[in-house]
PDB file of C-alpha atoms and ligand atoms in Angstrom:
ATOM      1  CA  ASP A 105      12.719  88.564  73.372  1.00 86.00           C
ATOM      2  CA  THR A 106      12.541  91.158  70.599  1.00 95.00           C
ATOM      3  CA  LEU A 107      13.184  94.607  72.061  1.00 98.00           C
ATOM      4  CA  LEU A 108      12.965  96.521  68.816  1.00 98.00           C
ATOM      5  CA  ASP A 109      11.088  95.410  65.735  1.00 98.00           C
ATOM      6  CA  ILE A 110      10.932  97.462  62.566  1.00 98.00           C
ATOM      7  CA  ALA A 111       9.541  96.299  59.227  1.00 98.00           C
ATOM      8  CA  ASP A 112       9.303  98.213  55.985  1.00 98.00           C
ATOM      9  CA  LEU A 113       9.956 101.623  57.529  1.00 98.00           C
ATOM     10  CA  THR A 114       9.706 104.476  55.056  1.00 97.00           C
ATOM     11  CA  VAL A 115      10.227 108.123  55.974  1.00 97.00           C
ATOM     12  CA  THR A 116       9.701 110.950  53.510  1.00 95.00           C
ATOM     13  CA  TYR A 117      10.527 114.553  54.410  1.00 93.00           C
ATOM     14  CA  PRO A 118       8.283 117.102  52.748  1.00 89.00           C
ATOM     15  CA  THR A 119      11.285 119.019  51.464  1.00 83.00           C
ATOM     16  CA  ARG A 120      12.994 116.037  49.985  1.00 65.00           C
ATOM     17  CA  THR A 121      10.610 114.831  47.328  1.00 64.00           C
ATOM     18  CA  PRO A 122      10.152 112.461  45.777  1.00 74.00           C
ATOM     19  CA  ARG A 123      12.856 110.248  47.284  1.00 88.00           C
ATOM     20  CA  PRO A 124      12.304 108.986  50.819  1.00 94.00           C
ATOM     21  CA  ALA A 125      15.102 109.447  53.379  1.00 96.00           C
ATOM     22  CA  LEU A 126      14.416 105.854  54.487  1.00 97.00           C
ATOM     23  CA  ASP A 127      12.964 103.381  52.058  1.00 97.00           C
ATOM     24  CA  GLY A 128      11.580 100.087  53.314  1.00 98.00           C
ATOM     25  CA  VAL A 129      14.037  99.492  56.156  1.00 98.00           C
ATOM     26  CA  SER A 130      13.566  96.413  58.354  1.00 98.00           C
ATOM     27  CA  LEU A 131      15.546  95.434  61.421  1.00 97.00           C
ATOM     28  CA  SER A 132      15.156  93.893  64.827  1.00 98.00           C
ATOM     29  CA  VAL A 133      17.147  93.861  68.034  1.00 98.00           C
ATOM     30  CA  ALA A 134      16.766  91.009  70.496  1.00 98.00           C
ATOM     31  CA  ALA A 135      17.807  90.921  74.153  1.00 97.00           C
ATOM     32  CA  GLY A 136      21.517  90.186  74.439  1.00 97.00           C
ATOM     33  CA  GLU A 137      22.253  91.311  70.925  1.00 97.00           C
ATOM     34  CA  CYS A 138      24.127  94.261  69.452  1.00 98.00           C
ATOM     35  CA  VAL A 139      23.010  95.335  65.999  1.00 98.00           C
ATOM     36  CA  ALA A 140      25.023  98.003  64.215  1.00 98.00           C
ATOM     37  CA  VAL A 141      23.803 100.344  61.520  1.00 98.00           C
ATOM     38  CA  VAL A 142      26.534 101.832  59.377  1.00 96.00           C
ATOM     39  CA  GLY A 143      26.393 104.176  56.439  1.00 94.00           C
ATOM     40  CA  ARG A 144      27.851 107.362  55.080  1.00 93.00           C
ATOM     41  CA  SER A 145      26.618 110.783  56.070  1.00 92.00           C
ATOM     42  CA  GLY A 146      23.180 111.319  54.532  1.00 92.00           C
ATOM     43  CA  SER A 147      22.403 107.593  54.301  1.00 95.00           C
ATOM     44  CA  GLY A 148      19.530 107.897  56.801  1.00 96.00           C
ATOM     45  CA  LYS A 149      21.038 106.872  60.170  1.00 95.00           C
ATOM     46  CA  SER A 150      19.672 109.810  62.165  1.00 94.00           C
ATOM     47  CA  THR A 151      16.322 109.489  60.476  1.00 95.00           C
ATOM     48  CA  LEU A 152      16.220 105.864  61.598  1.00 97.00           C
ATOM     49  CA  VAL A 153      16.984 106.793  65.223  1.00 96.00           C
ATOM     50  CA  LYS A 154      14.419 109.603  65.187  1.00 95.00           C
ATOM     51  CA  ALA A 155      11.679 107.449  63.656  1.00 96.00           C
ATOM     52  CA  THR A 156      12.446 104.689  66.174  1.00 96.00           C
ATOM     53  CA  LEU A 157      12.005 107.185  69.014  1.00 95.00           C
ATOM     54  CA  GLY A 158       8.956 108.958  67.582  1.00 94.00           C
ATOM     55  CA  LEU A 159      10.959 112.155  67.122  1.00 92.00           C
ATOM     56  CA  THR A 160      10.750 112.619  63.365  1.00 92.00           C
ATOM     57  CA  THR A 161      10.419 116.212  62.158  1.00 89.00           C
ATOM     58  CA  PRO A 162       6.760 117.279  62.046  1.00 88.00           C
ATOM     59  CA  GLY A 163       5.458 117.005  58.511  1.00 90.00           C
ATOM     60  CA  ALA A 164       7.534 113.970  57.658  1.00 93.00           C
ATOM     61  CA  ALA A 165       5.529 110.967  56.468  1.00 93.00           C
ATOM     62  CA  VAL A 166       6.387 107.836  58.460  1.00 95.00           C
ATOM     63  CA  THR A 167       4.978 104.458  57.456  1.00 96.00           C
ATOM     64  CA  ALA A 168       5.862 100.944  58.575  1.00 98.00           C
ATOM     65  CA  SER A 169       4.213  97.558  58.644  1.00 98.00           C
ATOM     66  CA  THR A 170       5.791  96.996  62.073  1.00 98.00           C
ATOM     67  CA  LEU A 171       7.249  99.556  64.472  1.00 97.00           C
ATOM     68  CA  SER A 172       7.445  98.355  68.029  1.00 97.00           C
ATOM     69  CA  ILE A 173       9.525  98.757  71.165  1.00 97.00           C
ATOM     70  CA  GLY A 174       9.371  96.047  73.803  1.00 95.00           C
ATOM     71  CA  GLY A 175       6.227  94.639  72.187  1.00 94.00           C
ATOM     72  CA  THR A 176       4.385  97.999  72.163  1.00 96.00           C
ATOM     73  CA  ASP A 177       3.172  99.117  68.745  1.00 97.00           C
ATOM     74  CA  THR A 178       4.408 102.722  68.543  1.00 97.00           C
ATOM     75  CA  ARG A 179       2.710 103.699  65.303  1.00 95.00           C
ATOM     76  CA  ALA A 180      -0.259 105.385  66.958  1.00 88.00           C
ATOM     77  CA  LEU A 181       1.171 106.367  70.355  1.00 93.00           C
ATOM     78  CA  ARG A 182       0.064 109.629  71.933  1.00 92.00           C
ATOM     79  CA  PRO A 183       2.805 112.056  73.018  1.00 89.00           C
ATOM     80  CA  ARG A 184       2.548 111.297  76.724  1.00 92.00           C
ATOM     81  CA  ASP A 185       2.661 107.560  76.104  1.00 94.00           C
ATOM     82  CA  TRP A 186       5.720 108.141  73.934  1.00 94.00           C
ATOM     83  CA  ASN A 187       7.414 109.991  76.806  1.00 91.00           C
ATOM     84  CA  ARG A 188       6.706 107.145  79.149  1.00 91.00           C
ATOM     85  CA  LEU A 189       7.844 104.493  76.693  1.00 94.00           C
ATOM     86  CA  ARG A 190      11.074 106.323  75.861  1.00 92.00           C
ATOM     87  CA  GLY A 191      11.808 107.037  79.499  1.00 90.00           C
ATOM     88  CA  ARG A 192      11.264 103.517  80.734  1.00 91.00           C
ATOM     89  CA  HIS A 193      12.147 101.293  77.828  1.00 94.00           C
ATOM     90  CA  VAL A 194      14.926 103.005  75.904  1.00 96.00           C
ATOM     91  CA  GLY A 195      18.321 104.140  77.130  1.00 94.00           C
ATOM     92  CA  LEU A 196      19.684 106.715  74.723  1.00 93.00           C
ATOM     93  CA  VAL A 197      23.418 107.349  74.505  1.00 93.00           C
ATOM     94  CA  LEU A 198      24.531 110.092  72.131  1.00 89.00           C
ATOM     95  CA  GLN A 199      27.887 111.078  70.767  1.00 85.00           C
ATOM     96  CA  ASP A 200      29.035 113.805  73.065  1.00 76.00           C
ATOM     97  CA  ALA A 201      28.181 113.673  76.723  1.00 71.00           C
ATOM     98  CA  LEU A 202      29.266 117.286  77.130  1.00 69.00           C
ATOM     99  CA  VAL A 203      26.357 118.204  74.862  1.00 74.00           C
ATOM    100  CA  SER A 204      23.885 115.581  76.139  1.00 82.00           C
ATOM    101  CA  LEU A 205      24.495 116.200  79.821  1.00 87.00           C
ATOM    102  CA  ASP A 206      23.071 119.370  81.296  1.00 89.00           C
ATOM    103  CA  PRO A 207      26.120 121.534  82.161  1.00 89.00           C
ATOM    104  CA  LEU A 208      24.271 123.039  85.133  1.00 92.00           C
ATOM    105  CA  ARG A 209      23.258 119.742  86.634  1.00 94.00           C
ATOM    106  CA  THR A 210      25.512 117.787  88.959  1.00 95.00           C
ATOM    107  CA  ILE A 211      26.251 114.220  87.970  1.00 94.00           C
ATOM    108  CA  GLY A 212      24.343 113.042  91.052  1.00 94.00           C
ATOM    109  CA  CYS A 213      21.240 114.852  89.772  1.00 93.00           C
ATOM    110  CA  GLU A 214      21.791 113.527  86.287  1.00 93.00           C
ATOM    111  CA  ILE A 215      21.821 109.935  87.471  1.00 94.00           C
ATOM    112  CA  THR A 216      18.964 110.216  89.976  1.00 92.00           C
ATOM    113  CA  GLU A 217      16.631 112.138  87.646  1.00 91.00           C
ATOM    114  CA  PRO A 218      15.336 108.998  85.859  1.00 89.00           C
ATOM    115  CA  LEU A 219      14.955 107.304  89.258  1.00 89.00           C
ATOM    116  CA  ARG A 220      12.720 110.150  90.420  1.00 87.00           C
ATOM    117  CA  THR A 221      10.790 110.630  87.186  1.00 87.00           C
ATOM    118  CA  HIS A 222      10.034 106.987  86.640  1.00 83.00           C
ATOM    119  CA  ARG A 223       9.941 105.918  90.297  1.00 73.00           C
ATOM    120  CA  VAL A 224      11.899 102.801  89.555  1.00 76.00           C
ATOM    121  CA  ILE A 225      12.842 102.323  93.193  1.00 86.00           C
ATOM    122  CA  PRO A 226      11.788 103.762  96.567  1.00 88.00           C
ATOM    123  CA  ARG A 227      13.409 107.054  97.560  1.00 87.00           C
ATOM    124  CA  GLU A 228      15.397 105.554 100.448  1.00 91.00           C
ATOM    125  CA  GLN A 229      17.146 103.179  98.073  1.00 92.00           C
ATOM    126  CA  ARG A 230      18.303 105.922  95.714  1.00 91.00           C
ATOM    127  CA  ASP A 231      21.799 106.404  97.119  1.00 92.00           C
ATOM    128  CA  ALA A 232      22.499 102.692  96.969  1.00 94.00           C
ATOM    129  CA  GLU A 233      21.130 102.578  93.434  1.00 94.00           C
ATOM    130  CA  VAL A 234      23.359 105.464  92.315  1.00 95.00           C
ATOM    131  CA  ALA A 235      26.376 103.683  93.770  1.00 95.00           C
ATOM    132  CA  ALA A 236      25.332 100.495  91.987  1.00 95.00           C
ATOM    133  CA  LEU A 237      24.905 102.335  88.683  1.00 95.00           C
ATOM    134  CA  LEU A 238      28.322 103.974  89.034  1.00 96.00           C
ATOM    135  CA  GLY A 239      29.748 100.549  89.756  1.00 95.00           C
ATOM    136  CA  ARG A 240      28.177  99.131  86.627  1.00 93.00           C
ATOM    137  CA  VAL A 241      29.869 101.750  84.484  1.00 94.00           C
ATOM    138  CA  HIS A 242      33.148 101.286  86.405  1.00 93.00           C
ATOM    139  CA  LEU A 243      33.174 104.690  88.065  1.00 95.00           C
ATOM    140  CA  PRO A 244      32.950 103.704  91.742  1.00 95.00           C
ATOM    141  CA  HIS A 245      35.321 106.568  92.639  1.00 94.00           C
ATOM    142  CA  LEU A 246      32.693 109.083  91.484  1.00 95.00           C
ATOM    143  CA  THR A 247      30.371 108.079  94.318  1.00 94.00           C
ATOM    144  CA  GLY A 248      32.151 110.715  96.406  1.00 94.00           C
ATOM    145  CA  ARG A 249      31.935 113.307  93.619  1.00 95.00           C
ATOM    146  CA  LEU A 250      28.202 113.439  92.943  1.00 95.00           C
ATOM    147  CA  HIS A 251      28.220 117.215  93.452  1.00 96.00           C
ATOM    148  CA  HIS A 252      30.595 117.688  90.512  1.00 96.00           C
ATOM    149  CA  TYR A 253      29.499 119.040  87.146  1.00 95.00           C
ATOM    150  CA  PRO A 254      30.094 117.397  83.750  1.00 93.00           C
ATOM    151  CA  HIS A 255      32.996 119.714  82.841  1.00 92.00           C
ATOM    152  CA  GLN A 256      34.910 118.459  85.882  1.00 94.00           C
ATOM    153  CA  LEU A 257      35.085 114.944  84.457  1.00 93.00           C
ATOM    154  CA  SER A 258      37.237 113.526  81.727  1.00 91.00           C
ATOM    155  CA  GLY A 259      35.585 112.743  78.388  1.00 90.00           C
ATOM    156  CA  GLY A 260      35.519 109.026  79.096  1.00 91.00           C
ATOM    157  CA  GLU A 261      34.044 109.557  82.545  1.00 93.00           C
ATOM    158  CA  ARG A 262      31.338 111.818  81.135  1.00 92.00           C
ATOM    159  CA  GLN A 263      30.346 109.220  78.584  1.00 92.00           C
ATOM    160  CA  ARG A 264      30.114 106.619  81.376  1.00 94.00           C
ATOM    161  CA  VAL A 265      27.948 108.949  83.463  1.00 94.00           C
ATOM    162  CA  LEU A 266      25.708 109.330  80.427  1.00 93.00           C
ATOM    163  CA  ILE A 267      25.447 105.557  80.195  1.00 94.00           C
ATOM    164  CA  ALA A 268      24.736 105.269  83.933  1.00 94.00           C
ATOM    165  CA  SER A 269      21.933 107.791  83.507  1.00 93.00           C
ATOM    166  CA  ALA A 270      20.625 105.905  80.452  1.00 93.00           C
ATOM    167  CA  LEU A 271      20.574 102.712  82.554  1.00 94.00           C
ATOM    168  CA  ALA A 272      18.901 104.249  85.602  1.00 94.00           C
ATOM    169  CA  ALA A 273      15.309 103.595  84.520  1.00 92.00           C
ATOM    170  CA  ARG A 274      16.341  99.999  83.753  1.00 92.00           C
ATOM    171  CA  PRO A 275      15.544  99.957  80.044  1.00 95.00           C
ATOM    172  CA  GLN A 276      16.330  96.769  78.175  1.00 96.00           C
ATOM    173  CA  LEU A 277      16.965  98.502  74.866  1.00 98.00           C
ATOM    174  CA  ILE A 278      19.950 100.812  74.473  1.00 97.00           C
ATOM    175  CA  ILE A 279      20.261 103.051  71.440  1.00 97.00           C
ATOM    176  CA  ALA A 280      23.828 104.280  71.102  1.00 96.00           C
ATOM    177  CA  ASP A 281      24.362 106.889  68.395  1.00 95.00           C
ATOM    178  CA  GLU A 282      28.084 107.350  67.681  1.00 93.00           C
ATOM    179  CA  PRO A 283      28.853 106.706  71.378  1.00 93.00           C
ATOM    180  CA  THR A 284      32.634 106.670  70.936  1.00 92.00           C
ATOM    181  CA  THR A 285      33.148 109.222  68.183  1.00 90.00           C
ATOM    182  CA  ALA A 286      34.047 112.127  70.468  1.00 86.00           C
ATOM    183  CA  LEU A 287      36.500 110.119  72.609  1.00 88.00           C
ATOM    184  CA  ASP A 288      40.207 109.413  72.503  1.00 90.00           C
ATOM    185  CA  VAL A 289      41.308 105.862  71.716  1.00 91.00           C
ATOM    186  CA  THR A 290      41.690 104.716  75.339  1.00 91.00           C
ATOM    187  CA  ALA A 291      38.311 106.042  76.396  1.00 90.00           C
ATOM    188  CA  GLN A 292      36.780 104.510  73.255  1.00 92.00           C
ATOM    189  CA  ALA A 293      38.048 101.069  74.170  1.00 93.00           C
ATOM    190  CA  GLY A 294      36.559 101.431  77.648  1.00 92.00           C
ATOM    191  CA  ILE A 295      33.134 102.369  76.295  1.00 93.00           C
ATOM    192  CA  LEU A 296      33.210  99.462  73.842  1.00 95.00           C
ATOM    193  CA  ASP A 297      34.026  97.069  76.699  1.00 95.00           C
ATOM    194  CA  LEU A 298      31.091  98.520  78.577  1.00 95.00           C
ATOM    195  CA  LEU A 299      28.718  98.005  75.631  1.00 95.00           C
ATOM    196  CA  ARG A 300      29.842  94.379  75.450  1.00 96.00           C
ATOM    197  CA  GLU A 301      29.111  93.951  79.145  1.00 96.00           C
ATOM    198  CA  LEU A 302      25.641  95.439  78.755  1.00 96.00           C
ATOM    199  CA  ARG A 303      24.947  92.944  76.000  1.00 96.00           C
ATOM    200  CA  THR A 304      26.114  90.134  78.236  1.00 96.00           C
ATOM    201  CA  HIS A 305      23.687  91.351  80.893  1.00 95.00           C
ATOM    202  CA  GLY A 306      20.784  90.968  78.472  1.00 96.00           C
ATOM    203  CA  HIS A 307      20.452  94.475  77.082  1.00 97.00           C
ATOM    204  CA  GLY A 308      19.785  94.785  73.377  1.00 98.00           C
ATOM    205  CA  ILE A 309      21.859  97.465  71.671  1.00 98.00           C
ATOM    206  CA  LEU A 310      21.177  99.377  68.489  1.00 98.00           C
ATOM    207  CA  LEU A 311      24.511 100.931  67.627  1.00 97.00           C
ATOM    208  CA  ILE A 312      24.757 103.710  65.059  1.00 96.00           C
ATOM    209  CA  THR A 313      28.283 104.328  63.869  1.00 94.00           C
ATOM    210  CA  HIS A 314      30.413 105.214  60.890  1.00 89.00           C
ATOM    211  CA  ASP A 315      33.378 103.323  62.368  1.00 90.00           C
ATOM    212  CA  LEU A 316      33.851  99.792  61.067  1.00 92.00           C
ATOM    213  CA  ALA A 317      36.426  99.001  63.753  1.00 91.00           C
ATOM    214  CA  VAL A 318      33.749  99.694  66.354  1.00 93.00           C
ATOM    215  CA  VAL A 319      31.316  97.431  64.517  1.00 95.00           C
ATOM    216  CA  ASP A 320      33.907  94.672  64.340  1.00 94.00           C
ATOM    217  CA  THR A 321      34.521  94.892  68.101  1.00 93.00           C
ATOM    218  CA  VAL A 322      30.973  94.849  69.455  1.00 96.00           C
ATOM    219  CA  ALA A 323      28.291  94.108  66.874  1.00 97.00           C
ATOM    220  CA  ASP A 324      26.727  90.688  66.320  1.00 97.00           C
ATOM    221  CA  ARG A 325      24.971  91.812  63.182  1.00 97.00           C
ATOM    222  CA  VAL A 326      25.371  94.778  60.905  1.00 97.00           C
ATOM    223  CA  LEU A 327      23.143  96.624  58.441  1.00 97.00           C
ATOM    224  CA  VAL A 328      24.613  98.851  55.800  1.00 96.00           C
ATOM    225  CA  LEU A 329      22.446 101.818  54.830  1.00 97.00           C
ATOM    226  CA  HIS A 330      22.915 103.550  51.506  1.00 96.00           C
ATOM    227  CA  ASP A 331      20.610 106.311  50.281  1.00 95.00           C
ATOM    228  CA  GLY A 332      17.951 105.243  52.765  1.00 96.00           C
ATOM    229  CA  ALA A 333      17.924 101.570  51.845  1.00 97.00           C
ATOM    230  CA  VAL A 334      19.524  98.539  53.500  1.00 97.00           C
ATOM    231  CA  VAL A 335      22.076  97.317  50.979  1.00 97.00           C
ATOM    232  CA  GLU A 336      23.660  94.674  53.185  1.00 95.00           C
ATOM    233  CA  HIS A 337      22.565  92.848  56.304  1.00 96.00           C
ATOM    234  CA  GLY A 338      24.212  89.916  58.015  1.00 96.00           C
ATOM    235  CA  ASN A 339      26.552  88.655  60.690  1.00 96.00           C
ATOM    236  CA  THR A 340      29.337  91.121  61.330  1.00 96.00           C
ATOM    237  CA  ARG A 341      31.968  88.634  60.238  1.00 92.00           C
ATOM    238  CA  GLU A 342      30.260  87.901  56.939  1.00 92.00           C
ATOM    239  CA  VAL A 343      29.559  91.518  56.100  1.00 92.00           C
ATOM    240  CA  LEU A 344      32.947  92.958  57.095  1.00 90.00           C
ATOM    241  CA  HIS A 345      35.244  90.167  56.027  1.00 84.00           C
ATOM    242  CA  HIS A 346      33.621  88.865  52.892  1.00 72.00           C
ATOM    243  CA  PRO A 347      36.010  88.595  49.940  1.00 65.00           C
TER     244      PRO A 347
HETATM  245  P1  LIG B1165      22.680 110.387  58.340  1.00 77.17           P
HETATM  246  O1  LIG B1165      22.282 110.442  59.762  1.00 77.17           O
HETATM  247  O2  LIG B1165      23.069 109.029  57.871  1.00 77.17           O
HETATM  248  O3  LIG B1165      23.723 111.421  57.988  1.00 77.17           O
HETATM  249  P2  LIG B1165      20.072 111.565  57.850  1.00 77.17           P
HETATM  250  O4  LIG B1165      19.054 110.635  58.355  1.00 77.17           O
HETATM  251  O5  LIG B1165      20.409 112.759  58.656  1.00 77.17           O
HETATM  252  O6  LIG B1165      21.387 110.752  57.448  1.00 77.17           O
HETATM  253  O7  LIG B1165      19.590 112.107  56.419  1.00 77.17           O
HETATM  254  C1  LIG B1165      19.046 111.280  55.396  1.00 77.17           C
HETATM  255  C2  LIG B1165      18.545 112.176  54.250  1.00 77.17           C
HETATM  256  O8  LIG B1165      17.414 112.930  54.672  1.00 77.17           O
HETATM  257  C3  LIG B1165      19.573 113.203  53.787  1.00 77.17           C
HETATM  258  O9  LIG B1165      19.426 113.378  52.390  1.00 77.17           O
HETATM  259  C4  LIG B1165      19.167 114.450  54.536  1.00 77.17           C
HETATM  260  O10 LIG B1165      19.546 115.602  53.822  1.00 77.17           O
HETATM  261  C5  LIG B1165      17.658 114.312  54.595  1.00 77.17           C
HETATM  262  N1  LIG B1165      17.085 114.948  55.812  1.00 77.17           N
HETATM  263  C6  LIG B1165      17.418 114.684  57.097  1.00 77.17           C
HETATM  264  N2  LIG B1165      16.668 115.406  57.955  1.00 77.17           N
HETATM  265  C7  LIG B1165      15.818 116.131  57.188  1.00 77.17           C
HETATM  266  C8  LIG B1165      14.777 117.078  57.464  1.00 77.17           C
HETATM  267  N3  LIG B1165      14.438 117.396  58.733  1.00 77.17           N
HETATM  268  N4  LIG B1165      14.130 117.639  56.423  1.00 77.17           N
HETATM  269  C9  LIG B1165      14.444 117.309  55.159  1.00 77.17           C
HETATM  270  N5  LIG B1165      15.402 116.428  54.820  1.00 77.17           N
HETATM  271  C10 LIG B1165      16.100 115.850  55.809  1.00 77.17           C
HETATM  272  P1  LIG B1166      41.836 111.956  80.994  1.00 77.17           P
HETATM  273  O1  LIG B1166      42.851 111.034  81.564  1.00 77.17           O
HETATM  274  O2  LIG B1166      40.631 111.228  80.456  1.00 77.17           O
HETATM  275  O3  LIG B1166      42.380 112.985  80.039  1.00 77.17           O
HETATM  276  P2  LIG B1166      41.703 114.186  82.852  1.00 77.17           P
HETATM  277  O4  LIG B1166      43.169 114.342  82.809  1.00 77.17           O
HETATM  278  O5  LIG B1166      40.826 115.219  82.241  1.00 77.17           O
HETATM  279  O6  LIG B1166      41.258 112.759  82.243  1.00 77.17           O
HETATM  280  O7  LIG B1166      41.243 113.970  84.340  1.00 77.17           O
HETATM  281  C1  LIG B1166      41.911 113.078  85.195  1.00 77.17           C
HETATM  282  C2  LIG B1166      41.125 113.021  86.482  1.00 77.17           C
HETATM  283  O8  LIG B1166      40.966 114.320  87.064  1.00 77.17           O
HETATM  284  C3  LIG B1166      39.724 112.492  86.247  1.00 77.17           C
HETATM  285  O9  LIG B1166      39.387 111.623  87.309  1.00 77.17           O
HETATM  286  C4  LIG B1166      38.868 113.718  86.285  1.00 77.17           C
HETATM  287  O10 LIG B1166      37.579 113.409  86.766  1.00 77.17           O
HETATM  288  C5  LIG B1166      39.598 114.613  87.228  1.00 77.17           C
HETATM  289  N1  LIG B1166      39.348 116.019  86.852  1.00 77.17           N
HETATM  290  C6  LIG B1166      39.621 116.604  85.684  1.00 77.17           C
HETATM  291  N2  LIG B1166      39.277 117.903  85.669  1.00 77.17           N
HETATM  292  C7  LIG B1166      38.737 118.153  86.899  1.00 77.17           C
HETATM  293  C8  LIG B1166      38.176 119.317  87.536  1.00 77.17           C
HETATM  294  N3  LIG B1166      38.105 120.505  86.896  1.00 77.17           N
HETATM  295  N4  LIG B1166      37.715 119.188  88.784  1.00 77.17           N
HETATM  296  C9  LIG B1166      37.793 118.021  89.426  1.00 77.17           C
HETATM  297  N5  LIG B1166      38.319 116.892  88.898  1.00 77.17           N
HETATM  298  C10 LIG B1166      38.778 116.953  87.657  1.00 77.17           C
END
């Protein structure tokens, strides 16, 4: 099952002529697989995430011979179909949950919002589903704290709530953009364990990171981006430990 399939993706920003920000990038993520994209600042990582999610800056030229999520060709999607596709088929986990989570929304609301929007399950099953989601991210003790706000949680807990919310609509593909960067070492290890578990449960993960230790711990394959082009691509072991 290929969850994400990208071939020959080129993105050119109008203000950055003539060199494209991404130049002929190809990658795929299958169910049960974690694929990492690494590269220095400015190498094109955010552009890749944005193009994958149909969120490239207006005016940018995006071309690809294949661009699909869960088998849906996204190259000509209308905005409302994009919203539906992103909501149901992609779980997005960003760097800092304190920024990603709405500070005025309780964590209960945060987790149930995708359940309501996408009607994944009947209303009367919501409470049980929230408890199950909190269990999956190893926060069962938060079941009694659904009225709390993000700032009342520790950094690691917030990042887990963000993951629970990303999982709520039951997407198979998870895009994690620097998911551990804002965390202390202990919380980082917990999130990495969680990503490994998600992979075991059949999710496909596209992991964007600058941290090679993170790649080494969770990624099956790794792509190295440099100046918008893939300069290396292979099994994590081969790419990171080659002589
Ligand atoms: P990374 O996420 O790896 O730091 P980016 O994808 O943000 O890299 O940037 C890739 C290149 O594209 C950089 O040269 C950056 O300056 C340029 N860039 C990114 N966003 C825009 C934009 N909206 N308009 C013009 N140039 C941009
Ligand atoms: P960490 O060990 O990650 O540094 P903290 O010391 O921030 O975590 O928090 C320890 C526990 O106290 C966590 O379970 C957290 O949810 C809880 N906690 C922290 N701040 C608050 C708060 N303002 N209100 C309620 N609970 C809190």
